[in-house]
PDB file of C-alpha atoms in Angstrom:
ATOM      1  CA  MET A   1     -10.218 -74.930  36.551  1.00 91.00           C
ATOM      2  CA  VAL A   2      -8.696 -71.820  34.969  1.00 97.00           C
ATOM      3  CA  VAL A   3      -9.320 -71.008  31.319  1.00 97.00           C
ATOM      4  CA  VAL A   4      -7.551 -68.386  29.190  1.00 98.00           C
ATOM      5  CA  ASN A   5      -8.722 -66.294  26.255  1.00 97.00           C
ATOM      6  CA  ARG A   6      -7.236 -63.493  24.171  1.00 98.00           C
ATOM      7  CA  TYR A   7      -8.173 -59.941  25.062  1.00 98.00           C
ATOM      8  CA  THR A   8     -10.640 -58.178  22.764  1.00 97.00           C
ATOM      9  CA  GLN A   9     -11.539 -54.485  22.705  1.00 97.00           C
ATOM     10  CA  ASP A  10     -15.011 -55.075  24.084  1.00 98.00           C
ATOM     11  CA  ARG A  11     -13.291 -56.189  27.326  1.00 98.00           C
ATOM     12  CA  LYS A  12     -11.465 -52.873  27.802  1.00 98.00           C
ATOM     13  CA  CYS A  13     -13.451 -51.698  30.844  1.00 98.00           C
ATOM     14  CA  GLU A  14     -13.148 -55.095  32.522  1.00 98.00           C
ATOM     15  CA  TRP A  15      -9.403 -55.193  31.818  1.00 98.00           C
ATOM     16  CA  ASP A  16      -8.763 -51.684  33.149  1.00 98.00           C
ATOM     17  CA  ASP A  17     -10.884 -52.256  36.247  1.00 98.00           C
ATOM     18  CA  PHE A  18      -8.890 -55.379  37.102  1.00 98.00           C
ATOM     19  CA  VAL A  19      -5.561 -53.554  36.634  1.00 98.00           C
ATOM     20  CA  SER A  20      -6.680 -50.703  38.897  1.00 97.00           C
ATOM     21  CA  LYS A  21      -7.593 -53.123  41.708  1.00 97.00           C
ATOM     22  CA  SER A  22      -4.596 -55.462  41.330  1.00 98.00           C
ATOM     23  CA  LYS A  23      -1.537 -55.607  43.560  1.00 98.00           C
ATOM     24  CA  ASN A  24       1.005 -55.458  40.753  1.00 97.00           C
ATOM     25  CA  GLY A  25      -0.597 -53.461  37.957  1.00 97.00           C
ATOM     26  CA  THR A  26       0.472 -49.966  36.927  1.00 98.00           C
ATOM     27  CA  PHE A  27      -0.962 -47.449  34.457  1.00 98.00           C
ATOM     28  CA  LEU A  28       1.321 -48.915  31.764  1.00 98.00           C
ATOM     29  CA  PHE A  29      -1.005 -51.949  31.718  1.00 98.00           C
ATOM     30  CA  LEU A  30      -4.139 -49.875  31.109  1.00 98.00           C
ATOM     31  CA  ARG A  31      -5.417 -50.194  27.555  1.00 98.00           C
ATOM     32  CA  ASP A  32      -5.138 -46.465  26.809  1.00 98.00           C
ATOM     33  CA  TYR A  33      -1.414 -46.797  27.415  1.00 98.00           C
ATOM     34  CA  MET A  34      -0.848 -50.213  25.842  1.00 97.00           C
ATOM     35  CA  ASP A  35      -2.803 -49.382  22.708  1.00 95.00           C
ATOM     36  CA  TYR A  36      -1.194 -46.039  21.841  1.00 94.00           C
ATOM     37  CA  HIS A  37       1.335 -47.967  19.719  1.00 91.00           C
ATOM     38  CA  SER A  38      -0.949 -50.826  18.668  1.00 92.00           C
ATOM     39  CA  ASP A  39       0.163 -50.353  15.055  1.00 92.00           C
ATOM     40  CA  ARG A  40       3.657 -51.602  15.992  1.00 93.00           C
ATOM     41  CA  PHE A  41       2.664 -54.811  17.770  1.00 96.00           C
ATOM     42  CA  CYS A  42       0.274 -57.685  17.227  1.00 97.00           C
ATOM     43  CA  ASP A  43      -1.510 -57.751  20.564  1.00 97.00           C
ATOM     44  CA  CYS A  44      -1.969 -61.134  22.204  1.00 98.00           C
ATOM     45  CA  SER A  45      -2.858 -60.084  25.731  1.00 98.00           C
ATOM     46  CA  LEU A  46      -4.507 -62.833  27.756  1.00 98.00           C
ATOM     47  CA  MET A  47      -7.330 -62.940  30.311  1.00 98.00           C
ATOM     48  CA  PHE A  48      -7.536 -65.781  32.842  1.00 98.00           C
ATOM     49  CA  ARG A  49     -10.842 -66.862  34.391  1.00 98.00           C
ATOM     50  CA  GLN A  50     -11.829 -69.276  37.119  1.00 97.00           C
ATOM     51  CA  GLU A  51     -15.496 -70.250  37.144  1.00 95.00           C
ATOM     52  CA  GLY A  52     -16.180 -67.235  34.937  1.00 95.00           C
ATOM     53  CA  LYS A  53     -14.454 -64.763  37.279  1.00 97.00           C
ATOM     54  CA  LEU A  54     -11.463 -62.805  36.011  1.00 98.00           C
ATOM     55  CA  VAL A  55      -8.394 -63.780  38.073  1.00 98.00           C
ATOM     56  CA  GLY A  56      -5.412 -62.638  36.022  1.00 98.00           C
ATOM     57  CA  LEU A  57      -4.134 -60.703  33.012  1.00 98.00           C
ATOM     58  CA  LEU A  58      -1.039 -61.044  30.876  1.00 98.00           C
ATOM     59  CA  PRO A  59      -0.156 -57.996  28.746  1.00 98.00           C
ATOM     60  CA  ALA A  60       1.471 -59.547  25.673  1.00 98.00           C
ATOM     61  CA  ASN A  61       2.110 -59.422  21.953  1.00 98.00           C
ATOM     62  CA  ILE A  62       2.927 -62.152  19.463  1.00 98.00           C
ATOM     63  CA  LYS A  63       5.484 -62.311  16.690  1.00 97.00           C
ATOM     64  CA  ASP A  64       5.987 -65.418  14.571  1.00 95.00           C
ATOM     65  CA  ASP A  65       5.885 -68.343  17.041  1.00 95.00           C
ATOM     66  CA  THR A  66       6.872 -66.310  20.126  1.00 98.00           C
ATOM     67  CA  LEU A  67       4.652 -64.798  22.825  1.00 98.00           C
ATOM     68  CA  TYR A  68       6.254 -61.761  24.455  1.00 98.00           C
ATOM     69  CA  SER A  69       5.518 -59.924  27.664  1.00 96.00           C
ATOM     70  CA  HIS A  70       4.478 -56.841  25.760  1.00 97.00           C
ATOM     71  CA  GLN A  71       7.529 -55.491  23.933  1.00 96.00           C
ATOM     72  CA  GLY A  72       6.182 -51.947  24.085  1.00 95.00           C
ATOM     73  CA  LEU A  73       6.335 -51.892  27.895  1.00 96.00           C
ATOM     74  CA  THR A  74       9.283 -51.431  30.242  1.00 94.00           C
ATOM     75  CA  TYR A  75       8.171 -54.356  32.389  1.00 96.00           C
ATOM     76  CA  GLY A  76       5.394 -56.931  32.348  1.00 96.00           C
ATOM     77  CA  GLY A  77       4.320 -60.266  33.738  1.00 97.00           C
ATOM     78  CA  LEU A  78       1.103 -61.706  35.076  1.00 98.00           C
ATOM     79  CA  VAL A  79      -1.196 -59.169  36.766  1.00 98.00           C
ATOM     80  CA  ILE A  80      -3.065 -60.621  39.746  1.00 98.00           C
ATOM     81  CA  GLY A  81      -5.476 -59.500  42.458  1.00 96.00           C
ATOM     82  CA  CYS A  82      -4.582 -58.577  46.020  1.00 95.00           C
ATOM     83  CA  ARG A  83      -6.137 -61.714  47.507  1.00 93.00           C
ATOM     84  CA  GLN A  84      -4.865 -64.176  44.911  1.00 95.00           C
ATOM     85  CA  VAL A  85      -3.212 -67.356  46.191  1.00 97.00           C
ATOM     86  CA  THR A  86      -0.274 -69.317  44.822  1.00 98.00           C
ATOM     87  CA  SER A  87      -2.222 -72.468  43.905  1.00 97.00           C
ATOM     88  CA  VAL A  88      -4.524 -70.531  41.561  1.00 98.00           C
ATOM     89  CA  VAL A  89      -1.588 -68.733  39.940  1.00 98.00           C
ATOM     90  CA  ILE A  90      -0.051 -72.140  39.226  1.00 98.00           C
ATOM     91  CA  GLU A  91      -3.333 -73.093  37.545  1.00 98.00           C
ATOM     92  CA  MET A  92      -3.063 -69.930  35.433  1.00 98.00           C
ATOM     93  CA  PHE A  93       0.333 -71.020  34.175  1.00 98.00           C
ATOM     94  CA  GLU A  94      -1.018 -74.501  33.463  1.00 97.00           C
ATOM     95  CA  ALA A  95      -3.771 -72.850  31.423  1.00 97.00           C
ATOM     96  CA  LEU A  96      -1.129 -70.760  29.665  1.00 98.00           C
ATOM     97  CA  ARG A  97       0.792 -73.898  28.708  1.00 97.00           C
ATOM     98  CA  LEU A  98      -2.363 -75.390  27.184  1.00 96.00           C
ATOM     99  CA  PHE A  99      -3.094 -72.135  25.320  1.00 97.00           C
ATOM    100  CA  LEU A 100       0.423 -72.101  23.873  1.00 97.00           C
ATOM    101  CA  ALA A 101       0.107 -75.683  22.671  1.00 96.00           C
ATOM    102  CA  GLN A 102      -3.328 -75.126  21.129  1.00 96.00           C
ATOM    103  CA  ASN A 103      -2.093 -72.053  19.260  1.00 96.00           C
ATOM    104  CA  ARG A 104       1.251 -73.549  18.201  1.00 95.00           C
ATOM    105  CA  ILE A 105       3.223 -70.934  20.100  1.00 97.00           C
ATOM    106  CA  ARG A 106       6.651 -72.419  20.626  1.00 96.00           C
ATOM    107  CA  ARG A 107       8.508 -69.822  22.677  1.00 97.00           C
ATOM    108  CA  VAL A 108       7.755 -67.364  25.489  1.00 98.00           C
ATOM    109  CA  VAL A 109       9.738 -64.266  26.525  1.00 98.00           C
ATOM    110  CA  TYR A 110       8.483 -63.137  29.921  1.00 98.00           C
ATOM    111  CA  LYS A 111       9.483 -59.844  31.566  1.00 97.00           C
ATOM    112  CA  ALA A 112       8.997 -59.939  35.318  1.00 97.00           C
ATOM    113  CA  LEU A 113       7.742 -56.904  37.227  1.00 97.00           C
ATOM    114  CA  PRO A 114      10.386 -55.487  39.632  1.00 97.00           C
ATOM    115  CA  TRP A 115       9.150 -55.772  43.197  1.00 97.00           C
ATOM    116  CA  ILE A 116       9.241 -52.035  43.937  1.00 98.00           C
ATOM    117  CA  TYR A 117       6.215 -51.549  41.646  1.00 98.00           C
ATOM    118  CA  CYS A 118       4.004 -53.922  43.663  1.00 97.00           C
ATOM    119  CA  THR A 119       1.724 -52.796  46.480  1.00 96.00           C
ATOM    120  CA  GLN A 120       2.037 -56.248  48.086  1.00 96.00           C
ATOM    121  CA  THR A 121       4.512 -59.105  47.690  1.00 95.00           C
ATOM    122  CA  SER A 122       3.765 -60.622  44.294  1.00 96.00           C
ATOM    123  CA  ASP A 123       6.179 -63.450  43.481  1.00 97.00           C
ATOM    124  CA  GLU A 124       3.454 -66.050  42.919  1.00 98.00           C
ATOM    125  CA  PRO A 125       3.985 -65.891  39.119  1.00 97.00           C
ATOM    126  CA  LEU A 126       7.715 -66.546  39.446  1.00 97.00           C
ATOM    127  CA  TYR A 127       7.121 -69.657  41.522  1.00 98.00           C
ATOM    128  CA  ALA A 128       4.349 -70.804  39.175  1.00 98.00           C
ATOM    129  CA  MET A 129       6.655 -70.366  36.189  1.00 97.00           C
ATOM    130  CA  HIS A 130       9.323 -72.394  37.978  1.00 97.00           C
ATOM    131  CA  THR A 131       6.811 -75.160  38.677  1.00 96.00           C
ATOM    132  CA  VAL A 132       5.096 -75.363  35.283  1.00 96.00           C
ATOM    133  CA  PHE A 133       7.828 -74.413  32.787  1.00 96.00           C
ATOM    134  CA  ARG A 134      10.873 -76.135  34.180  1.00 93.00           C
ATOM    135  CA  ASN A 135      13.085 -75.443  31.179  1.00 95.00           C
ATOM    136  CA  TYR A 136      12.969 -71.674  31.691  1.00 97.00           C
ATOM    137  CA  ARG A 137      16.150 -69.612  31.864  1.00 97.00           C
ATOM    138  CA  ILE A 138      17.057 -66.022  32.646  1.00 97.00           C
ATOM    139  CA  ALA A 139      17.515 -64.580  29.169  1.00 96.00           C
ATOM    140  CA  GLU A 140      18.430 -61.074  30.318  1.00 96.00           C
ATOM    141  CA  ARG A 141      19.226 -59.438  33.629  1.00 97.00           C
ATOM    142  CA  ASP A 142      19.346 -55.663  33.345  1.00 97.00           C
ATOM    143  CA  VAL A 143      20.440 -53.463  36.210  1.00 98.00           C
ATOM    144  CA  SER A 144      18.570 -50.322  37.187  1.00 98.00           C
ATOM    145  CA  SER A 145      19.413 -47.835  39.935  1.00 98.00           C
ATOM    146  CA  VAL A 146      16.899 -46.965  42.654  1.00 98.00           C
ATOM    147  CA  ILE A 147      16.710 -44.538  45.569  1.00 98.00           C
ATOM    148  CA  ASP A 148      14.645 -45.490  48.598  1.00 98.00           C
ATOM    149  CA  MET A 149      13.235 -42.029  49.309  1.00 96.00           C
ATOM    150  CA  HIS A 150      12.374 -43.060  52.889  1.00 94.00           C
ATOM    151  CA  ASN A 151      15.962 -44.087  53.551  1.00 95.00           C
ATOM    152  CA  ALA A 152      18.068 -42.135  51.051  1.00 95.00           C
ATOM    153  CA  LEU A 153      21.850 -42.257  50.923  1.00 97.00           C
ATOM    154  CA  LYS A 154      23.917 -39.093  50.726  1.00 97.00           C
ATOM    155  CA  TRP A 155      24.802 -37.675  47.325  1.00 98.00           C
ATOM    156  CA  ARG A 156      28.335 -37.827  45.988  1.00 97.00           C
ATOM    157  CA  GLU A 157      30.117 -34.466  46.285  1.00 97.00           C
ATOM    158  CA  SER A 158      30.044 -33.878  42.524  1.00 96.00           C
ATOM    159  CA  ARG A 159      26.241 -34.119  42.570  1.00 97.00           C
ATOM    160  CA  LYS A 160      26.035 -31.778  45.566  1.00 97.00           C
ATOM    161  CA  TYR A 161      28.210 -29.318  43.660  1.00 97.00           C
ATOM    162  CA  GLY A 162      25.794 -29.495  40.712  1.00 97.00           C
ATOM    163  CA  LEU A 163      22.854 -28.736  42.988  1.00 98.00           C
ATOM    164  CA  ARG A 164      24.650 -25.765  44.539  1.00 98.00           C
ATOM    165  CA  ASN A 165      25.558 -24.572  41.057  1.00 97.00           C
ATOM    166  CA  ALA A 166      21.915 -24.716  39.971  1.00 98.00           C
ATOM    167  CA  ALA A 167      20.932 -22.514  42.902  1.00 97.00           C
ATOM    168  CA  LYS A 168      23.822 -20.138  42.195  1.00 97.00           C
ATOM    169  CA  ASN A 169      22.713 -19.767  38.574  1.00 97.00           C
ATOM    170  CA  GLY A 170      19.108 -19.175  39.567  1.00 97.00           C
ATOM    171  CA  LEU A 171      17.618 -22.151  37.739  1.00 98.00           C
ATOM    172  CA  LYS A 172      13.862 -22.476  38.118  1.00 98.00           C
ATOM    173  CA  VAL A 173      12.621 -26.046  38.480  1.00 98.00           C
ATOM    174  CA  GLU A 174       8.936 -26.869  38.174  1.00 98.00           C
ATOM    175  CA  PHE A 175       6.374 -29.136  36.554  1.00 98.00           C
ATOM    176  CA  SER A 176       5.797 -28.185  32.946  1.00 98.00           C
ATOM    177  CA  LYS A 177       3.620 -29.053  29.969  1.00 97.00           C
ATOM    178  CA  ASP A 178       6.171 -27.810  27.460  1.00 98.00           C
ATOM    179  CA  PHE A 179       7.254 -31.158  26.027  1.00 98.00           C
ATOM    180  CA  ALA A 180       7.891 -29.374  22.712  1.00 98.00           C
ATOM    181  CA  ALA A 181      10.752 -27.408  24.314  1.00 98.00           C
ATOM    182  CA  PHE A 182      12.266 -30.470  25.996  1.00 98.00           C
ATOM    183  CA  TRP A 183      12.139 -32.853  23.029  1.00 98.00           C
ATOM    184  CA  PRO A 184      14.846 -31.139  20.919  1.00 97.00           C
ATOM    185  CA  ILE A 185      17.148 -31.174  23.959  1.00 97.00           C
ATOM    186  CA  LEU A 186      16.524 -34.872  24.476  1.00 97.00           C
ATOM    187  CA  SER A 187      16.740 -35.754  20.778  1.00 97.00           C
ATOM    188  CA  ASP A 188      20.027 -33.895  20.268  1.00 96.00           C
ATOM    189  CA  ASN A 189      21.620 -35.613  23.268  1.00 93.00           C
ATOM    190  CA  LEU A 190      20.540 -39.092  22.188  1.00 93.00           C
ATOM    191  CA  LEU A 191      21.721 -38.488  18.632  1.00 91.00           C
ATOM    192  CA  GLN A 192      25.142 -37.211  19.694  1.00 90.00           C
ATOM    193  CA  LYS A 193      25.803 -39.787  22.428  1.00 84.00           C
ATOM    194  CA  HIS A 194      24.122 -42.914  21.096  1.00 80.00           C
ATOM    195  CA  ASP A 195      23.124 -42.185  17.492  1.00 83.00           C
ATOM    196  CA  ALA A 196      19.569 -42.918  18.661  1.00 88.00           C
ATOM    197  CA  LYS A 197      16.134 -41.344  18.949  1.00 93.00           C
ATOM    198  CA  PRO A 198      13.704 -41.219  21.891  1.00 94.00           C
ATOM    199  CA  VAL A 199      11.443 -44.266  22.091  1.00 93.00           C
ATOM    200  CA  HIS A 200       8.464 -41.904  21.988  1.00 96.00           C
ATOM    201  CA  THR A 201       7.849 -39.196  19.445  1.00 96.00           C
ATOM    202  CA  LEU A 202       6.823 -35.752  20.671  1.00 97.00           C
ATOM    203  CA  GLU A 203       3.275 -36.472  19.505  1.00 97.00           C
ATOM    204  CA  GLU A 204       3.183 -39.759  21.410  1.00 97.00           C
ATOM    205  CA  ILE A 205       4.494 -38.388  24.705  1.00 98.00           C
ATOM    206  CA  THR A 206       2.070 -35.473  24.447  1.00 98.00           C
ATOM    207  CA  LEU A 207      -0.775 -37.913  23.832  1.00 97.00           C
ATOM    208  CA  LEU A 208       0.242 -39.988  26.869  1.00 98.00           C
ATOM    209  CA  ASN A 209       0.490 -36.869  29.037  1.00 98.00           C
ATOM    210  CA  ASN A 210      -3.026 -35.910  27.970  1.00 98.00           C
ATOM    211  CA  ARG A 211      -4.340 -39.412  28.722  1.00 98.00           C
ATOM    212  CA  PHE A 212      -2.429 -39.774  32.009  1.00 98.00           C
ATOM    213  CA  PRO A 213      -1.823 -36.237  33.347  1.00 98.00           C
ATOM    214  CA  ASP A 214      -1.068 -37.522  36.864  1.00 97.00           C
ATOM    215  CA  ASN A 215       1.301 -40.246  35.685  1.00 98.00           C
ATOM    216  CA  VAL A 216       3.306 -38.883  32.738  1.00 98.00           C
ATOM    217  CA  LEU A 217       4.998 -35.682  33.935  1.00 98.00           C
ATOM    218  CA  LEU A 218       7.697 -33.295  32.812  1.00 98.00           C
ATOM    219  CA  VAL A 219       9.967 -31.492  35.274  1.00 98.00           C
ATOM    220  CA  SER A 220      11.725 -28.577  33.593  1.00 98.00           C
ATOM    221  CA  ALA A 221      14.792 -26.572  34.579  1.00 98.00           C
ATOM    222  CA  THR A 222      14.798 -23.092  33.054  1.00 98.00           C
ATOM    223  CA  LYS A 223      17.175 -20.145  33.003  1.00 97.00           C
ATOM    224  CA  ASP A 224      15.550 -16.768  32.321  1.00 96.00           C
ATOM    225  CA  GLY A 225      12.517 -18.544  30.889  1.00 96.00           C
ATOM    226  CA  VAL A 226      14.518 -20.810  28.546  1.00 98.00           C
ATOM    227  CA  MET A 227      14.483 -24.565  29.178  1.00 98.00           C
ATOM    228  CA  VAL A 228      17.997 -25.950  29.695  1.00 98.00           C
ATOM    229  CA  GLY A 229      17.123 -29.420  30.983  1.00 98.00           C
ATOM    230  CA  GLY A 230      14.458 -31.656  32.400  1.00 98.00           C
ATOM    231  CA  ILE A 231      13.146 -35.074  33.310  1.00 98.00           C
ATOM    232  CA  VAL A 232      10.143 -36.983  31.989  1.00 98.00           C
ATOM    233  CA  ALA A 233       8.854 -39.040  34.910  1.00 98.00           C
ATOM    234  CA  TYR A 234       6.392 -41.928  34.996  1.00 98.00           C
ATOM    235  CA  VAL A 235       4.624 -41.919  38.359  1.00 98.00           C
ATOM    236  CA  THR A 236       2.931 -45.017  39.811  1.00 98.00           C
ATOM    237  CA  SER A 237       1.591 -45.712  43.293  1.00 96.00           C
ATOM    238  CA  GLN A 238       5.004 -46.825  44.571  1.00 97.00           C
ATOM    239  CA  VAL A 239       7.567 -45.439  42.153  1.00 98.00           C
ATOM    240  CA  VAL A 240       8.735 -42.321  40.348  1.00 98.00           C
ATOM    241  CA  HIS A 241      10.517 -43.610  37.237  1.00 98.00           C
ATOM    242  CA  THR A 242      12.761 -41.318  35.172  1.00 98.00           C
ATOM    243  CA  GLN A 243      11.799 -42.170  31.606  1.00 97.00           C
ATOM    244  CA  TYR A 244      14.057 -39.497  30.071  1.00 97.00           C
ATOM    245  CA  ILE A 245      16.750 -37.213  31.541  1.00 97.00           C
ATOM    246  CA  SER A 246      18.493 -34.588  29.440  1.00 97.00           C
ATOM    247  CA  ALA A 247      20.059 -31.121  29.450  1.00 98.00           C
ATOM    248  CA  THR A 248      21.748 -28.713  27.080  1.00 97.00           C
ATOM    249  CA  GLN A 249      25.487 -28.130  27.387  1.00 96.00           C
ATOM    250  CA  GLU A 250      24.704 -24.930  29.280  1.00 97.00           C
ATOM    251  CA  GLY A 251      22.228 -26.812  31.452  1.00 98.00           C
ATOM    252  CA  LYS A 252      24.838 -29.436  32.311  1.00 97.00           C
ATOM    253  CA  ARG A 253      27.306 -26.745  33.363  1.00 97.00           C
ATOM    254  CA  MET A 254      24.645 -25.137  35.563  1.00 97.00           C
ATOM    255  CA  GLY A 255      23.513 -28.355  37.285  1.00 98.00           C
ATOM    256  CA  ALA A 256      20.082 -28.653  35.644  1.00 98.00           C
ATOM    257  CA  VAL A 257      19.871 -32.434  36.047  1.00 98.00           C
ATOM    258  CA  ASP A 258      20.924 -32.304  39.702  1.00 98.00           C
ATOM    259  CA  ALA A 259      18.252 -29.704  40.419  1.00 98.00           C
ATOM    260  CA  ALA A 260      15.559 -31.702  38.602  1.00 98.00           C
ATOM    261  CA  VAL A 261      16.448 -34.908  40.485  1.00 98.00           C
ATOM    262  CA  ASP A 262      16.333 -33.015  43.789  1.00 98.00           C
ATOM    263  CA  PHE A 263      12.904 -31.681  42.804  1.00 98.00           C
ATOM    264  CA  LEU A 264      11.656 -35.247  42.210  1.00 97.00           C
ATOM    265  CA  LEU A 265      13.050 -36.464  45.522  1.00 96.00           C
ATOM    266  CA  HIS A 266      11.166 -33.773  47.419  1.00 95.00           C
ATOM    267  CA  GLY A 267       8.085 -33.492  45.224  1.00 93.00           C
ATOM    268  CA  PHE A 268       6.371 -36.821  45.911  1.00 94.00           C
ATOM    269  CA  GLN A 269       5.133 -37.828  49.349  1.00 87.00           C
ATOM    270  CA  LYS A 270       3.108 -40.958  48.501  1.00 95.00           C
ATOM    271  CA  GLN A 271       5.766 -42.751  46.443  1.00 97.00           C
ATOM    272  CA  ARG A 272       8.700 -44.504  48.082  1.00 97.00           C
ATOM    273  CA  TYR A 273      11.160 -45.217  45.268  1.00 98.00           C
ATOM    274  CA  LEU A 274      12.892 -43.203  42.559  1.00 98.00           C
ATOM    275  CA  ASP A 275      13.885 -45.539  39.722  1.00 98.00           C
ATOM    276  CA  PHE A 276      16.469 -44.168  37.274  1.00 98.00           C
ATOM    277  CA  GLY A 277      16.024 -47.063  34.861  1.00 96.00           C
ATOM    278  CA  LYS A 278      18.474 -49.430  33.229  1.00 96.00           C
ATOM    279  CA  SER A 279      22.170 -48.815  32.702  1.00 96.00           C
ATOM    280  CA  THR A 280      22.710 -51.955  30.625  1.00 95.00           C
ATOM    281  CA  GLU A 281      22.866 -52.140  26.864  1.00 87.00           C
ATOM    282  CA  ALA A 282      22.509 -54.684  24.066  1.00 78.00           C
ATOM    283  CA  ASP A 283      21.991 -58.167  25.549  1.00 81.00           C
ATOM    284  CA  SER A 284      22.214 -56.858  29.162  1.00 91.00           C
ATOM    285  CA  TYR A 285      25.847 -57.973  29.569  1.00 92.00           C
ATOM    286  CA  THR A 286      27.196 -54.569  28.549  1.00 94.00           C
ATOM    287  CA  LEU A 287      27.180 -52.076  31.416  1.00 95.00           C
ATOM    288  CA  ASN A 288      27.229 -48.328  30.713  1.00 94.00           C
ATOM    289  CA  ARG A 289      29.580 -47.475  33.549  1.00 95.00           C
ATOM    290  CA  ASN A 290      29.480 -43.722  33.015  1.00 94.00           C
ATOM    291  CA  LEU A 291      25.691 -43.684  33.189  1.00 94.00           C
ATOM    292  CA  LEU A 292      25.737 -45.925  36.254  1.00 97.00           C
ATOM    293  CA  PHE A 293      28.307 -43.676  37.940  1.00 97.00           C
ATOM    294  CA  GLN A 294      26.005 -40.688  37.455  1.00 96.00           C
ATOM    295  CA  LYS A 295      22.983 -42.470  38.947  1.00 98.00           C
ATOM    296  CA  GLU A 296      24.898 -43.902  41.889  1.00 98.00           C
ATOM    297  CA  GLY A 297      26.178 -40.411  42.594  1.00 98.00           C
ATOM    298  CA  PHE A 298      22.626 -39.557  43.691  1.00 98.00           C
ATOM    299  CA  GLY A 299      22.674 -42.469  46.161  1.00 98.00           C
ATOM    300  CA  ALA A 300      20.849 -44.934  43.906  1.00 98.00           C
ATOM    301  CA  ARG A 301      21.640 -48.633  44.174  1.00 98.00           C
ATOM    302  CA  ALA A 302      21.012 -51.719  42.052  1.00 98.00           C
ATOM    303  CA  LEU A 303      17.665 -53.278  41.168  1.00 98.00           C
ATOM    304  CA  CYS A 304      17.449 -56.088  38.606  1.00 98.00           C
ATOM    305  CA  TYR A 305      14.962 -56.224  35.748  1.00 97.00           C
ATOM    306  CA  ASP A 306      14.790 -59.905  34.774  1.00 97.00           C
ATOM    307  CA  THR A 307      13.552 -61.389  31.516  1.00 97.00           C
ATOM    308  CA  TYR A 308      12.830 -65.120  31.348  1.00 98.00           C
ATOM    309  CA  GLU A 309      12.566 -67.364  28.317  1.00 97.00           C
ATOM    310  CA  TRP A 310      11.326 -70.880  27.747  1.00 97.00           C
ATOM    311  CA  ILE A 311      10.321 -73.263  24.974  1.00 96.00           C
ATOM    312  CA  ASN A 312       6.842 -74.667  25.389  1.00 89.00           C
ATOM    313  CA  GLU A 313       7.074 -78.440  25.453  1.00 78.00           C
ATOM    314  CA  GLN A 314       4.116 -79.924  23.584  1.00 63.00           C
TER     315      GLN A 314
END
């Protein structure tokens, strides 16, 4: 029998140890990442045990009568061990249903983890959800763009031109710690194009870089020592994810983004995929075609980020 309890801070080491040994956990599920914005969310992360042994984790928060796969994370879902079997995962979802009923939680919004982030096939939770919560639906299906770095497609000519232009202009591309120089570039672009701000403040991204120096990285493109563009990348065991991409007007003319993407493609030997992130907006039905065109110009192709929703039947 599987039982479920809410996470408490005294379980931090146990939680993090399980994530590090799981087949579908990334550094985003570690407590030092999840808790950096704990003031914005009411945490309701869950720990599943079978005969006292920890067998699964669900990073989550709660708002009103809804349990969310943590809204502060790009992806989520049930985290399970490498040797976990389908029948036990089904029991975890049965335990989740009981927990929801006991706590009068009516609705669940569940973000599934895209398969490229898993070290082994990990669809047991999706089948368990299908078995236990039969009234589920796909609430959102966002499209991301991914390059298989072991089998990359050729770049579109416009992207090749940008890369040649970067070399012609003598841009220097390297890893950097100068987030303070990149953030105004990023903020100005988001404000002008989308009337928006970065999800992270400069202080937050600097904090995360300090906590995860091997996972939260900045690639800068500079001209004569002045930053003209860059990419903030989140690096996991399988994937290099571009969290932010931006350049000044001068940087765009000189191919700064093309040079930074090329640097990422050649700078990581252990990872297989480069994930450019979502090109969908609003409720996931609106496609930013210009953004998608740019990403596909690098040879990236579609990967779906699915969000499921169901009402818990008492």
